[in-house]
Each structure stands twice: as C-alpha cells, then as structure tokens.
C-alpha cells in the first residue's frame, strides 16, 4: 500500500510498543524506515521486541521502560530521547489498561488503575512531547489509539470508556490549540482486533466470535488494516487532516452500538470466576515489570 522508505527520517515514540497493537504498528513503521522508540512497563518485554524487530527488519529500535502514570518519569523519558537522539517527529499513544467489571464492584483503586494509565498517562506523554515541539519550533504528529466506545459508551468497561472519551476530546482540543505550530493530532477508534492483553482481560472465558457474528462484515479487524491507517495518519502528505477520530471497525458500532451488552446475562458466580482469571493475568504481567 505504501512506498518503501515512506517514514524514513521520522523518529517515532510508541507507548505500549512492546506488545499487542503497539508492536504491530511499530513493525510497520520500522519496515517503512522510521527510527523507533518503544516505551512500556516491562523492560524485558520491550528489549525482546526490539531485538526481534531489528533482527527481522534492521533499522533503529530503542526502548525505555516507564510507567506513564508517573508524570516525572514520562518527562525524563522524553528528555532522554531529545538528548540522545533529537526531537521526535511522531507519537503514538497506544498504552492502555482495561478489564471488564460490573461498575458497582469497582473500587476507587480499580477505577484509578485504568484512568491513571489511559486518561492521565496519555496526557502526560502528549504534553511532554508537545511542549518540546512548540519550544523548539518542530512540527509533529500524534496518533492516539482509542475505541468506538468514545461515541457509544460501553457497559462493564466504564473507566476505560470515560478515559478514552476524554482523549477523543483532547485530540480535538489540541488540534486547534497546537495547529498553528504545525502539530496535528488524530486518533483511531478500532473495533475488536484480538490481542493477548485484550483477550485475557476483556474475554477471559471466550473469544471474539460474538463480535464477528454481529459485525456487518462478519469478522474482527485484521492487523494490516490497523497498521495501514496508523501509517497514513503518521506519514507526510495529508497534514491538513487533524482533530479526527476515525473508526476502524467494519461499521460495527454503527450496526450494534456498545460492546459487552451481552454481559448483562452473567451471574455473580460468573463474574467471580472471570475476576479471578483477569487478576491472575495482571499478576503474571506485574512480575515482568521493571518500571
Ligand atoms: C475488579 C480489579 C480487577 C478486576 C484489577 N482490579 N483487576 N477490580 N475486577 N478484574 C483492581 C484491583 O483490585 C485494585 O484495586 C486495582 O484494580 C489495581 O489493581 P492492580 O492489579 O494492582 O493494578 P496494576 O498492577 O496497576 O494493573 C493495571 C491494570 C492491568 C489496568 C489493572 O490490567 C494492566 O496493567 N493492564 C495493561 C494491559 C491491558 O489492560 N491491556 C488491555 C487493553 S484493552 P484494590 O481496591 O483492590 O486495590 C483496551 C481497549 C480494548 O484498552 C478495546 C477492545 C474493543
């Protein structure tokens, strides 16, 4: 779809870049010649992703272990990039956290665990990068990974839906405020693109076959589709496109609205079982964290 070397000369930071959708986007950007910086909480996971990608495609893949909930650590990471490599040209806000839960059962900590990553953390990264772009007179492009719940809302994932909706508005607001600096912000709102992180926390006992049945195109997303849209939004050639959130879901949300409405049928015992599974996955991930 794109010409070789399309992203050559671009230095791009991808949060949550070591796994899932972030890794997929990183792969395509690297193939097209970008210099990459991957951020995430698990240093070893980032390292192994960077090694894998560099050995397959060559190029420059750097890593930085960080928890984006920590504003100071975020600022230090962005300063390191500026000092060691130079100004970024692009940022992909991909890092997120989520789990399904009846909202009545959430504790304040449970809400904050998600809101602090998605809502606060994404702002910290965007702010740390954007203010340096403005100070240095650099242009830049931000692509944030949201979800179609920014339009429909979604039961059982309320902290995520609220936080992502906030980022949808951040995208519009900063597109206006920072447009005169040559900074643009856009977002992708994917429907279901199965990844391990999402499956283990959002479908702990099932798969995405229900989503496929309901979707007008009778399937879930294919990674190249996401990679291609993320590339289009990052590449030069369409700079007047700013402030947009583009759904990539086969018109799924137009056909059936919010996700997870089927969870209304679950009993308390079902939820108890699922909660244990999600928490086991969280424990497993936490054991690998270095930031
Ligand atoms: C209820 C839960 C819970 C669950 C955690 N908590 N899991 N409450 N049900 N299943 C509560 C805990 O009890 C605790 O509150 C609080 O949340 C913090 O839990 P920790 O495990 O200590 O948090 P932490 O280690 O910081 O982990 C953050 C996380 C975790 C968000 C909970 O899931 C994570 O790190 N996720 C990153 C990857 C991820 O989620 N990927 C999926 C993204 S999918 P108390 O009160 O007990 O202290 C996505 C959109 C997909 O974003 C869209 C698809 C269409």
mmCIF file of C-alpha atoms in Angstrom, residues 9-269:
data_model
loop_
_atom_site.group_PDB
_atom_site.id
_atom_site.type_symbol
_atom_site.label_atom_id
_atom_site.label_comp_id
_atom_site.label_asym_id
_atom_site.label_seq_id
_atom_site.Cartn_x
_atom_site.Cartn_y
_atom_site.Cartn_z
ATOM 1 C CA UNK A 9 13.801 10.341 8.730
ATOM 2 C CA UNK A 10 10.932 10.109 11.195
ATOM 3 C CA UNK A 11 11.646 9.427 14.859
ATOM 4 C CA UNK A 12 8.544 7.985 16.499
ATOM 5 C CA UNK A 13 7.699 7.108 20.099
ATOM 6 C CA UNK A 14 5.131 4.342 20.589
ATOM 7 C CA UNK A 15 3.810 3.822 24.112
ATOM 8 C CA UNK A 16 2.901 0.236 24.895
ATOM 9 C CA UNK A 17 5.069 -0.527 21.877
ATOM 10 C CA UNK A 18 6.372 -3.911 23.012
ATOM 11 C CA UNK A 19 3.158 -5.905 22.691
ATOM 12 C CA UNK A 20 -0.256 -6.018 21.048
ATOM 13 C CA UNK A 21 -1.386 -3.249 18.734
ATOM 14 C CA UNK A 22 1.650 -1.129 19.633
ATOM 15 C CA UNK A 23 4.031 -3.820 18.439
ATOM 16 C CA UNK A 24 2.074 -4.232 15.221
ATOM 17 C CA UNK A 25 2.265 -0.504 14.494
ATOM 18 C CA UNK A 26 5.962 -0.486 15.418
ATOM 19 C CA UNK A 27 6.591 -3.296 12.958
ATOM 20 C CA UNK A 28 5.054 -1.450 10.029
ATOM 21 C CA UNK A 29 6.723 1.872 10.895
ATOM 22 C CA UNK A 30 10.102 0.145 11.083
ATOM 23 C CA UNK A 31 9.547 -1.613 7.762
ATOM 24 C CA UNK A 32 8.880 1.811 6.250
ATOM 25 C CA UNK A 33 12.127 3.279 7.597
ATOM 26 C CA UNK A 34 11.182 5.066 10.832
ATOM 27 C CA UNK A 35 13.518 5.271 13.821
ATOM 28 C CA UNK A 36 11.598 3.840 16.770
ATOM 29 C CA UNK A 37 11.404 4.449 20.482
ATOM 30 C CA UNK A 38 9.274 1.876 22.304
ATOM 31 C CA UNK A 39 8.019 2.582 25.812
ATOM 32 C CA UNK A 40 6.339 0.186 28.224
ATOM 33 C CA UNK A 41 6.365 -1.027 31.797
ATOM 34 C CA UNK A 42 8.161 -4.322 31.202
ATOM 35 C CA UNK A 43 11.776 -3.699 30.227
ATOM 36 C CA UNK A 44 12.485 -7.305 29.290
ATOM 37 C CA UNK A 45 9.420 -7.478 27.041
ATOM 38 C CA UNK A 46 10.466 -4.250 25.306
ATOM 39 C CA UNK A 47 14.024 -5.499 24.854
ATOM 40 C CA UNK A 48 12.964 -8.764 23.306
ATOM 41 C CA UNK A 49 10.536 -6.966 20.986
ATOM 42 C CA UNK A 50 13.246 -4.506 19.917
ATOM 43 C CA UNK A 51 15.700 -7.347 19.235
ATOM 44 C CA UNK A 52 13.137 -9.299 17.271
ATOM 45 C CA UNK A 53 12.128 -6.334 15.113
ATOM 46 C CA UNK A 54 15.679 -5.098 14.487
ATOM 47 C CA UNK A 55 16.862 -8.585 13.529
ATOM 48 C CA UNK A 56 13.968 -9.009 11.092
ATOM 49 C CA UNK A 57 13.910 -5.567 9.524
ATOM 50 C CA UNK A 58 17.134 -3.777 10.560
ATOM 51 C CA UNK A 59 16.924 -0.110 11.456
ATOM 52 C CA UNK A 60 16.929 1.575 14.822
ATOM 53 C CA UNK A 61 14.716 0.350 17.671
ATOM 54 C CA UNK A 62 15.315 1.919 21.091
ATOM 55 C CA UNK A 63 13.493 1.143 24.317
ATOM 56 C CA UNK A 64 12.668 2.947 27.533
ATOM 57 C CA UNK A 65 10.940 1.289 30.489
ATOM 58 C CA UNK A 66 8.399 3.664 32.002
ATOM 59 C CA UNK A 67 5.038 3.676 33.721
ATOM 60 C CA UNK A 68 3.138 6.514 32.052
ATOM 61 C CA UNK A 69 1.176 7.070 35.268
ATOM 62 C CA UNK A 70 4.348 8.765 36.584
ATOM 63 C CA UNK A 71 4.499 12.263 35.039
ATOM 64 C CA UNK A 72 8.107 12.881 36.119
ATOM 65 C CA UNK A 73 9.286 9.585 34.670
ATOM 66 C CA UNK A 74 7.480 10.396 31.433
ATOM 67 C CA UNK A 75 9.170 13.780 31.208
ATOM 68 C CA UNK A 76 12.569 12.193 31.894
ATOM 69 C CA UNK A 77 11.981 9.667 29.109
ATOM 70 C CA UNK A 78 11.072 12.342 26.578
ATOM 71 C CA UNK A 79 14.067 14.469 27.633
ATOM 72 C CA UNK A 80 16.309 11.416 27.167
ATOM 73 C CA UNK A 81 15.035 10.980 23.618
ATOM 74 C CA UNK A 82 15.646 14.645 22.822
ATOM 75 C CA UNK A 83 19.158 14.472 24.369
ATOM 76 C CA UNK A 84 20.296 11.168 22.882
ATOM 77 C CA UNK A 85 18.574 11.178 19.520
ATOM 78 C CA UNK A 86 16.939 14.524 18.836
ATOM 79 C CA UNK A 87 13.361 15.747 18.525
ATOM 80 C CA UNK A 88 10.633 13.230 17.853
ATOM 81 C CA UNK A 89 8.566 13.632 14.720
ATOM 82 C CA UNK A 90 5.682 11.473 15.855
ATOM 83 C CA UNK A 91 3.977 9.982 18.888
ATOM 84 C CA UNK A 92 1.636 7.012 19.025
ATOM 85 C CA UNK A 93 -0.427 6.970 22.224
ATOM 86 C CA UNK A 94 -1.131 3.265 22.407
ATOM 87 C CA UNK A 95 -0.501 2.277 26.047
ATOM 88 C CA UNK A 96 -3.712 1.421 27.878
ATOM 89 C CA UNK A 97 -5.152 -0.680 30.657
ATOM 90 C CA UNK A 98 -8.541 -2.274 30.928
ATOM 91 C CA UNK A 99 -10.546 -5.114 32.456
ATOM 92 C CA UNK A 100 -14.224 -5.960 32.454
ATOM 93 C CA UNK A 101 -16.086 -5.478 35.701
ATOM 94 C CA UNK A 102 -19.574 -4.532 36.839
ATOM 95 C CA UNK A 103 -19.130 -0.862 37.719
ATOM 96 C CA UNK A 104 -20.800 -1.350 41.120
ATOM 97 C CA UNK A 105 -17.949 -3.691 42.085
ATOM 98 C CA UNK A 106 -15.116 -1.310 41.171
ATOM 99 C CA UNK A 107 -13.089 0.190 43.997
ATOM 100 C CA UNK A 108 -11.624 3.691 43.705
ATOM 101 C CA UNK A 109 -8.249 1.997 43.148
ATOM 102 C CA UNK A 110 -9.683 -0.108 40.351
ATOM 103 C CA UNK A 111 -11.062 2.987 38.640
ATOM 104 C CA UNK A 112 -7.788 4.836 39.145
ATOM 105 C CA UNK A 113 -5.672 1.961 37.831
ATOM 106 C CA UNK A 114 -7.291 2.472 34.445
ATOM 107 C CA UNK A 115 -7.916 6.225 34.478
ATOM 108 C CA UNK A 116 -4.348 6.917 35.606
ATOM 109 C CA UNK A 117 -2.904 4.965 32.694
ATOM 110 C CA UNK A 118 -5.316 5.905 29.925
ATOM 111 C CA UNK A 119 -6.511 9.411 30.795
ATOM 112 C CA UNK A 120 -3.709 10.920 32.874
ATOM 113 C CA UNK A 121 -0.789 8.951 31.425
ATOM 114 C CA UNK A 122 -1.669 9.668 27.817
ATOM 115 C CA UNK A 123 -1.956 13.362 28.626
ATOM 116 C CA UNK A 124 1.444 13.332 30.372
ATOM 117 C CA UNK A 125 3.135 11.852 27.291
ATOM 118 C CA UNK A 126 1.341 14.140 24.830
ATOM 119 C CA UNK A 127 2.163 17.179 26.961
ATOM 120 C CA UNK A 128 5.843 16.260 27.446
ATOM 121 C CA UNK A 129 6.293 15.801 23.692
ATOM 122 C CA UNK A 130 4.056 18.675 22.546
ATOM 123 C CA UNK A 131 5.611 21.344 24.724
ATOM 124 C CA UNK A 132 9.069 20.434 23.401
ATOM 125 C CA UNK A 133 7.803 20.604 19.826
ATOM 126 C CA UNK A 134 6.423 24.075 20.471
ATOM 127 C CA UNK A 135 9.550 25.294 22.298
ATOM 128 C CA UNK A 136 11.843 24.041 19.533
ATOM 129 C CA UNK A 137 9.644 25.073 16.624
ATOM 130 C CA UNK A 138 9.247 21.460 15.427
ATOM 131 C CA UNK A 139 6.245 20.055 13.646
ATOM 132 C CA UNK A 140 4.795 16.788 14.889
ATOM 133 C CA UNK A 141 2.037 14.247 14.513
ATOM 134 C CA UNK A 142 0.175 12.425 17.279
ATOM 135 C CA UNK A 143 -1.881 9.297 16.649
ATOM 136 C CA UNK A 144 -3.862 8.008 19.633
ATOM 137 C CA UNK A 145 -5.434 4.567 19.797
ATOM 138 C CA UNK A 146 -8.944 4.990 21.173
ATOM 139 C CA UNK A 147 -12.016 2.772 20.780
ATOM 140 C CA UNK A 148 -15.514 3.133 19.335
ATOM 141 C CA UNK A 149 -16.850 3.474 22.897
ATOM 142 C CA UNK A 150 -15.903 7.151 22.665
ATOM 143 C CA UNK A 151 -19.173 7.553 20.746
ATOM 144 C CA UNK A 152 -21.375 4.790 22.162
ATOM 145 C CA UNK A 153 -20.141 4.426 25.733
ATOM 146 C CA UNK A 154 -19.787 0.843 26.882
ATOM 147 C CA UNK A 155 -21.057 -1.080 29.912
ATOM 148 C CA UNK A 156 -18.635 -3.062 32.107
ATOM 149 C CA UNK A 157 -15.596 -1.070 30.911
ATOM 150 C CA UNK A 158 -16.697 2.320 32.216
ATOM 151 C CA UNK A 159 -13.306 3.675 33.425
ATOM 152 C CA UNK A 160 -11.829 2.856 30.012
ATOM 153 C CA UNK A 161 -14.766 4.322 28.086
ATOM 154 C CA UNK A 162 -14.676 7.525 30.164
ATOM 155 C CA UNK A 163 -10.911 7.885 29.801
ATOM 156 C CA UNK A 164 -10.813 7.206 26.075
ATOM 157 C CA UNK A 165 -13.672 9.667 25.554
ATOM 158 C CA UNK A 166 -11.514 12.258 27.311
ATOM 159 C CA UNK A 167 -8.672 11.571 24.872
ATOM 160 C CA UNK A 168 -11.075 11.921 21.955
ATOM 161 C CA UNK A 169 -11.751 15.451 23.210
ATOM 162 C CA UNK A 170 -8.031 16.048 23.843
ATOM 163 C CA UNK A 171 -7.421 15.191 20.188
ATOM 164 C CA UNK A 172 -9.928 17.784 19.022
ATOM 165 C CA UNK A 173 -8.893 20.450 21.524
ATOM 166 C CA UNK A 174 -5.156 20.274 20.909
ATOM 167 C CA UNK A 175 -5.612 20.002 17.144
ATOM 168 C CA UNK A 176 -6.987 23.530 17.405
ATOM 169 C CA UNK A 177 -4.659 24.873 20.079
ATOM 170 C CA UNK A 178 -1.460 23.484 18.551
ATOM 171 C CA UNK A 179 -2.375 23.673 14.865
ATOM 172 C CA UNK A 180 -0.540 26.932 14.351
ATOM 173 C CA UNK A 181 2.666 25.195 15.479
ATOM 174 C CA UNK A 182 2.320 22.581 12.763
ATOM 175 C CA UNK A 183 1.293 19.931 15.274
ATOM 176 C CA UNK A 184 -1.577 17.670 14.348
ATOM 177 C CA UNK A 185 -3.456 15.100 16.376
ATOM 178 C CA UNK A 186 -5.651 12.306 15.123
ATOM 179 C CA UNK A 187 -6.966 9.086 16.585
ATOM 180 C CA UNK A 188 -8.028 5.630 15.528
ATOM 181 C CA UNK A 189 -11.049 4.026 17.151
ATOM 182 C CA UNK A 190 -10.619 0.316 16.482
ATOM 183 C CA UNK A 191 -13.322 -2.259 16.918
ATOM 184 C CA UNK A 192 -12.167 -5.699 18.103
ATOM 185 C CA UNK A 193 -8.603 -6.505 16.988
ATOM 186 C CA UNK A 194 -7.834 -9.531 19.158
ATOM 187 C CA UNK A 195 -4.541 -9.332 21.087
ATOM 188 C CA UNK A 196 -3.385 -11.283 24.120
ATOM 189 C CA UNK A 197 -3.710 -8.298 26.512
ATOM 190 C CA UNK A 198 -7.246 -7.521 25.403
ATOM 191 C CA UNK A 199 -8.441 -11.127 25.166
ATOM 192 C CA UNK A 200 -7.210 -12.074 28.643
ATOM 193 C CA UNK A 201 -8.877 -9.070 30.285
ATOM 194 C CA UNK A 202 -11.932 -8.454 28.149
ATOM 195 C CA UNK A 203 -12.851 -12.006 27.097
ATOM 196 C CA UNK A 204 -11.426 -14.151 29.906
ATOM 197 C CA UNK A 205 -13.751 -17.053 29.090
ATOM 198 C CA UNK A 206 -14.461 -16.622 25.444
ATOM 199 C CA UNK A 207 -13.268 -15.346 22.134
ATOM 200 C CA UNK A 208 -14.338 -12.672 19.718
ATOM 201 C CA UNK A 209 -16.787 -14.852 17.770
ATOM 202 C CA UNK A 210 -19.819 -12.915 19.077
ATOM 203 C CA UNK A 211 -18.306 -9.687 17.770
ATOM 204 C CA UNK A 212 -17.786 -11.348 14.397
ATOM 205 C CA UNK A 213 -21.388 -12.529 14.204
ATOM 206 C CA UNK A 214 -22.744 -9.059 14.945
ATOM 207 C CA UNK A 215 -20.371 -7.184 12.655
ATOM 208 C CA UNK A 216 -21.716 -6.139 9.230
ATOM 209 C CA UNK A 217 -18.563 -7.645 7.676
ATOM 210 C CA UNK A 218 -18.850 -10.785 9.866
ATOM 211 C CA UNK A 219 -15.313 -10.617 11.166
ATOM 212 C CA UNK A 220 -12.920 -8.878 13.545
ATOM 213 C CA UNK A 221 -10.160 -6.497 12.486
ATOM 214 C CA UNK A 222 -7.059 -7.595 10.602
ATOM 215 C CA UNK A 223 -3.761 -6.165 11.807
ATOM 216 C CA UNK A 224 -2.612 -4.857 8.410
ATOM 217 C CA UNK A 225 -5.733 -2.678 8.357
ATOM 218 C CA UNK A 226 -4.724 -1.042 11.612
ATOM 219 C CA UNK A 227 -1.074 -0.775 10.538
ATOM 220 C CA UNK A 228 -2.086 0.917 7.291
ATOM 221 C CA UNK A 229 -4.329 3.518 8.887
ATOM 222 C CA UNK A 230 -1.707 4.268 11.566
ATOM 223 C CA UNK A 231 0.834 4.756 8.762
ATOM 224 C CA UNK A 232 -1.423 7.011 6.707
ATOM 225 C CA UNK A 233 -2.062 9.230 9.732
ATOM 226 C CA UNK A 234 1.647 9.449 10.570
ATOM 227 C CA UNK A 235 3.055 9.953 7.068
ATOM 228 C CA UNK A 236 3.512 13.266 5.279
ATOM 229 C CA UNK A 237 1.057 14.241 2.616
ATOM 230 C CA UNK A 238 -2.182 14.880 4.443
ATOM 231 C CA UNK A 239 -1.187 17.430 7.047
ATOM 232 C CA UNK A 240 -4.487 19.262 6.934
ATOM 233 C CA UNK A 241 -6.114 16.171 8.463
ATOM 234 C CA UNK A 242 -6.234 16.964 12.170
ATOM 235 C CA UNK A 243 -8.590 16.598 15.107
ATOM 236 C CA UNK A 244 -10.241 13.475 13.705
ATOM 237 C CA UNK A 245 -11.031 10.156 15.343
ATOM 238 C CA UNK A 246 -11.503 7.536 12.654
ATOM 239 C CA UNK A 247 -13.458 4.359 13.391
ATOM 240 C CA UNK A 248 -11.871 1.173 12.049
ATOM 241 C CA UNK A 249 -14.480 -1.445 12.825
ATOM 242 C CA UNK A 250 -16.314 -2.572 9.686
ATOM 243 C CA UNK A 251 -19.143 -0.237 10.721
ATOM 244 C CA UNK A 252 -19.636 -2.413 13.832
ATOM 245 C CA UNK A 253 -20.564 0.381 16.216
ATOM 246 C CA UNK A 254 -22.997 1.827 13.696
ATOM 247 C CA UNK A 255 -24.730 -1.552 13.469
ATOM 248 C CA UNK A 256 -24.808 -2.621 17.103
ATOM 249 C CA UNK A 257 -23.560 0.232 19.281
ATOM 250 C CA UNK A 258 -21.797 -0.528 22.531
ATOM 251 C CA UNK A 259 -19.726 -3.640 23.194
ATOM 252 C CA UNK A 260 -20.264 -6.059 26.090
ATOM 253 C CA UNK A 261 -24.048 -5.660 26.307
ATOM 254 C CA UNK A 262 -24.233 -9.476 26.377
ATOM 255 C CA UNK A 263 -22.508 -9.484 29.788
ATOM 256 C CA UNK A 264 -25.867 -8.458 31.289
ATOM 257 C CA UNK A 265 -26.637 -12.180 31.395
ATOM 258 C CA UNK A 266 -23.759 -13.126 33.719
ATOM 259 C CA UNK A 267 -24.418 -14.230 37.287
ATOM 260 C CA UNK A 268 -22.411 -13.132 40.343
ATOM 261 C CA UNK A 269 -20.649 -16.515 40.245
#
